[in-house]
Structure formats: C-alpha cells, structure tokens
C-alpha cells in the first residue's frame, strides 16, 4: 500500500518539468513556496531561506520515493543542493521553484 502511494506521488510530481525541451503545462497542487516562480524565491532573503527549507524537503521526498521504488537517488553533497537549484533558476526565472528542483534532481540522478 505504501509503495503504491509513493509511486503515485512520483507519478504526479514527475511531470512538473518535462525532460524533453517541450514546454508542457501541467497543473500540480503544489504547497508552499515551491509553487512560486524562481524570481519570487530569489527576490528577498526571507524567501531564499523559506525556499531553501522547501528545497531540502522536496529533494528528500524525491529521494524517499526513489528509494521506496528501487530507483537510484540523486547523489549530491547537501551543501551543493541549493546553489545548484539557484543555477537552474537563473536559466529561466519564470519557472516554478518546484520545476527548477525537479530539473536539478534529474541532472544529478543520471
């Protein structure tokens, strides 16, 4: 039962940012600052701190789902997670923070 729920979470969060270059629009009921744009996240120190906490939680959730479904987890030093997401955000500031985290996660999970 738990594995099915985790697989469902992965299935519904995976489309946040398509792996291909297509610009697909997917509606996800995102909670917290993850649903806001990268430019919003980067706009104030308070938002940056809130986003960092959100990023660590979301990244951990992605790793949890990967582990529970016998998939590889993204290998990255914890101190590099937020700076790498910042790099991804800088490339397209209008994308959501969640999308930037997902893209970064996929890059480190190759």
PDB file of C-alpha atoms in Angstrom:
ATOM      1  CA  UNK A   1       0.000   0.000   0.000  1.00  0.00           C
ATOM      2  CA  UNK A   2       2.719   2.486   0.978  1.00  0.00           C
ATOM      3  CA  UNK A   3       4.712   1.635  -2.144  1.00  0.00           C
ATOM      4  CA  UNK A   4       1.650   2.370  -4.311  1.00  0.00           C
ATOM      5  CA  UNK A   5       1.175   5.732  -2.622  1.00  0.00           C
ATOM      6  CA  UNK A   6       4.844   6.610  -3.108  1.00  0.00           C
ATOM      7  CA  UNK A   7       4.721   5.586  -6.746  1.00  0.00           C
ATOM      8  CA  UNK A   8       1.629   7.746  -7.186  1.00  0.00           C
ATOM      9  CA  UNK A   9       3.482  10.704  -5.645  1.00  0.00           C
ATOM     10  CA  UNK A  10       6.364  10.175  -8.037  1.00  0.00           C
ATOM     11  CA  UNK A  11       3.994   9.834 -10.965  1.00  0.00           C
ATOM     12  CA  UNK A  12       2.173  13.059 -10.167  1.00  0.00           C
ATOM     13  CA  UNK A  13       5.277  15.116  -9.355  1.00  0.00           C
ATOM     14  CA  UNK A  14       7.366  13.884 -12.276  1.00  0.00           C
ATOM     15  CA  UNK A  15       5.539  15.968 -14.909  1.00  0.00           C
ATOM     16  CA  UNK A  16       6.466  19.240 -13.200  1.00  0.00           C
ATOM     17  CA  UNK A  17       9.251  19.770 -15.675  1.00  0.00           C
ATOM     18  CA  UNK A  18       9.399  17.601 -18.741  1.00  0.00           C
ATOM     19  CA  UNK A  19      12.760  16.058 -19.522  1.00  0.00           C
ATOM     20  CA  UNK A  20      12.401  16.979 -23.186  1.00  0.00           C
ATOM     21  CA  UNK A  21      12.664  20.517 -24.493  1.00  0.00           C
ATOM     22  CA  UNK A  22       8.905  20.750 -24.873  1.00  0.00           C
ATOM     23  CA  UNK A  23       7.200  23.409 -22.808  1.00  0.00           C
ATOM     24  CA  UNK A  24       4.312  21.353 -21.433  1.00  0.00           C
ATOM     25  CA  UNK A  25       1.989  22.990 -18.910  1.00  0.00           C
ATOM     26  CA  UNK A  26       0.966  20.688 -16.066  1.00  0.00           C
ATOM     27  CA  UNK A  27      -1.259  21.626 -13.180  1.00  0.00           C
ATOM     28  CA  UNK A  28       0.026  20.367  -9.821  1.00  0.00           C
ATOM     29  CA  UNK A  29      -1.410  21.369  -6.456  1.00  0.00           C
ATOM     30  CA  UNK A  30       1.949  22.488  -5.099  1.00  0.00           C
ATOM     31  CA  UNK A  31       2.218  23.557  -1.478  1.00  0.00           C
ATOM     32  CA  UNK A  32       4.375  26.349  -0.171  1.00  0.00           C
ATOM     33  CA  UNK A  33       6.942  28.420  -1.990  1.00  0.00           C
ATOM     34  CA  UNK A  34       7.618  25.578  -4.433  1.00  0.00           C
ATOM     35  CA  UNK A  35       4.672  26.764  -6.497  1.00  0.00           C
ATOM     36  CA  UNK A  36       6.091  30.273  -6.801  1.00  0.00           C
ATOM     37  CA  UNK A  37       8.468  31.435  -9.511  1.00  0.00           C
ATOM     38  CA  UNK A  38      12.226  31.365  -9.232  1.00  0.00           C
ATOM     39  CA  UNK A  39      12.260  35.156  -9.417  1.00  0.00           C
ATOM     40  CA  UNK A  40       9.912  35.278  -6.399  1.00  0.00           C
ATOM     41  CA  UNK A  41      12.153  32.862  -4.494  1.00  0.00           C
ATOM     42  CA  UNK A  42      15.242  34.921  -5.259  1.00  0.00           C
ATOM     43  CA  UNK A  43      13.603  38.289  -4.502  1.00  0.00           C
ATOM     44  CA  UNK A  44      14.303  38.549  -0.757  1.00  0.00           C
ATOM     45  CA  UNK A  45      16.487  36.901   1.843  1.00  0.00           C
ATOM     46  CA  UNK A  46      13.364  35.713   3.667  1.00  0.00           C
ATOM     47  CA  UNK A  47      12.070  33.997   0.517  1.00  0.00           C
ATOM     48  CA  UNK A  48      15.510  32.474  -0.122  1.00  0.00           C
ATOM     49  CA  UNK A  49      15.525  30.947   3.365  1.00  0.00           C
ATOM     50  CA  UNK A  50      11.966  29.682   3.024  1.00  0.00           C
ATOM     51  CA  UNK A  51      12.851  28.237  -0.372  1.00  0.00           C
ATOM     52  CA  UNK A  52      15.968  26.516   0.939  1.00  0.00           C
ATOM     53  CA  UNK A  53      13.939  24.706   3.576  1.00  0.00           C
ATOM     54  CA  UNK A  54      11.354  23.771   0.947  1.00  0.00           C
ATOM     55  CA  UNK A  55      14.063  22.549  -1.449  1.00  0.00           C
ATOM     56  CA  UNK A  56      15.605  20.242   1.159  1.00  0.00           C
ATOM     57  CA  UNK A  57      12.207  18.785   1.999  1.00  0.00           C
ATOM     58  CA  UNK A  58      11.187  18.274  -1.610  1.00  0.00           C
ATOM     59  CA  UNK A  59      14.582  16.781  -2.528  1.00  0.00           C
ATOM     60  CA  UNK A  60      14.345  14.414   0.430  1.00  0.00           C
ATOM     61  CA  UNK A  61      10.852  13.418  -0.678  1.00  0.00           C
ATOM     62  CA  UNK A  62      12.119  12.679  -4.187  1.00  0.00           C
ATOM     63  CA  UNK A  63      14.927  10.543  -2.751  1.00  0.00           C
ATOM     64  CA  UNK A  64      12.445   8.764  -0.478  1.00  0.00           C
ATOM     65  CA  UNK A  65      10.169   7.883  -3.373  1.00  0.00           C
ATOM     66  CA  UNK A  66      13.158   6.762  -5.456  1.00  0.00           C
ATOM     67  CA  UNK A  67      14.440   4.519  -2.669  1.00  0.00           C
ATOM     68  CA  UNK A  68      10.996   3.088  -1.945  1.00  0.00           C
ATOM     69  CA  UNK A  69      10.521   2.212  -5.610  1.00  0.00           C
ATOM     70  CA  UNK A  70      14.014   0.709  -6.027  1.00  0.00           C
ATOM     71  CA  UNK A  71      15.264   3.579  -8.179  1.00  0.00           C
ATOM     72  CA  UNK A  72      18.540   5.433  -7.837  1.00  0.00           C
ATOM     73  CA  UNK A  73      18.666   8.550  -5.701  1.00  0.00           C
ATOM     74  CA  UNK A  74      20.324  11.774  -6.814  1.00  0.00           C
ATOM     75  CA  UNK A  75      23.876  11.849  -5.480  1.00  0.00           C
ATOM     76  CA  UNK A  76      24.921  15.336  -4.430  1.00  0.00           C
ATOM     77  CA  UNK A  77      26.576  16.903  -1.414  1.00  0.00           C
ATOM     78  CA  UNK A  78      23.905  18.525   0.742  1.00  0.00           C
ATOM     79  CA  UNK A  79      25.753  21.870   0.681  1.00  0.00           C
ATOM     80  CA  UNK A  80      25.560  21.920  -3.123  1.00  0.00           C
ATOM     81  CA  UNK A  81      21.803  21.380  -3.456  1.00  0.00           C
ATOM     82  CA  UNK A  82      20.598  24.972  -3.065  1.00  0.00           C
ATOM     83  CA  UNK A  83      23.429  26.523  -5.167  1.00  0.00           C
ATOM     84  CA  UNK A  84      22.696  24.048  -7.975  1.00  0.00           C
ATOM     85  CA  UNK A  85      18.975  24.872  -7.862  1.00  0.00           C
ATOM     86  CA  UNK A  86      19.924  28.566  -7.982  1.00  0.00           C
ATOM     87  CA  UNK A  87      21.861  27.910 -11.200  1.00  0.00           C
ATOM     88  CA  UNK A  88      18.842  26.174 -12.704  1.00  0.00           C
ATOM     89  CA  UNK A  89      16.576  29.028 -11.613  1.00  0.00           C
ATOM     90  CA  UNK A  90      18.878  31.603 -13.177  1.00  0.00           C
ATOM     91  CA  UNK A  91      18.392  29.965 -16.575  1.00  0.00           C
ATOM     92  CA  UNK A  92      14.629  30.548 -16.510  1.00  0.00           C
ATOM     93  CA  UNK A  93      13.436  32.792 -13.698  1.00  0.00           C
ATOM     94  CA  UNK A  94       9.747  32.389 -14.586  1.00  0.00           C
ATOM     95  CA  UNK A  95       9.710  28.633 -13.889  1.00  0.00           C
ATOM     96  CA  UNK A  96       8.425  27.461 -10.538  1.00  0.00           C
ATOM     97  CA  UNK A  97      10.876  26.588  -7.802  1.00  0.00           C
ATOM     98  CA  UNK A  98       9.500  23.024  -7.856  1.00  0.00           C
ATOM     99  CA  UNK A  99      10.263  22.747 -11.556  1.00  0.00           C
ATOM    100  CA  UNK A 100      13.812  24.004 -11.005  1.00  0.00           C
ATOM    101  CA  UNK A 101      14.357  21.487  -8.194  1.00  0.00           C
ATOM    102  CA  UNK A 102      12.987  18.659 -10.334  1.00  0.00           C
ATOM    103  CA  UNK A 103      15.257  19.612 -13.255  1.00  0.00           C
ATOM    104  CA  UNK A 104      18.269  19.811 -10.946  1.00  0.00           C
ATOM    105  CA  UNK A 105      17.365  16.498  -9.321  1.00  0.00           C
ATOM    106  CA  UNK A 106      17.219  14.799 -12.710  1.00  0.00           C
ATOM    107  CA  UNK A 107      20.621  16.221 -13.658  1.00  0.00           C
ATOM    108  CA  UNK A 108      22.212  14.681 -10.563  1.00  0.00           C
ATOM    109  CA  UNK A 109      20.354  11.402 -10.980  1.00  0.00           C
ATOM    110  CA  UNK A 110      21.909  10.481 -14.344  1.00  0.00           C
TER     111      UNK A 110
END
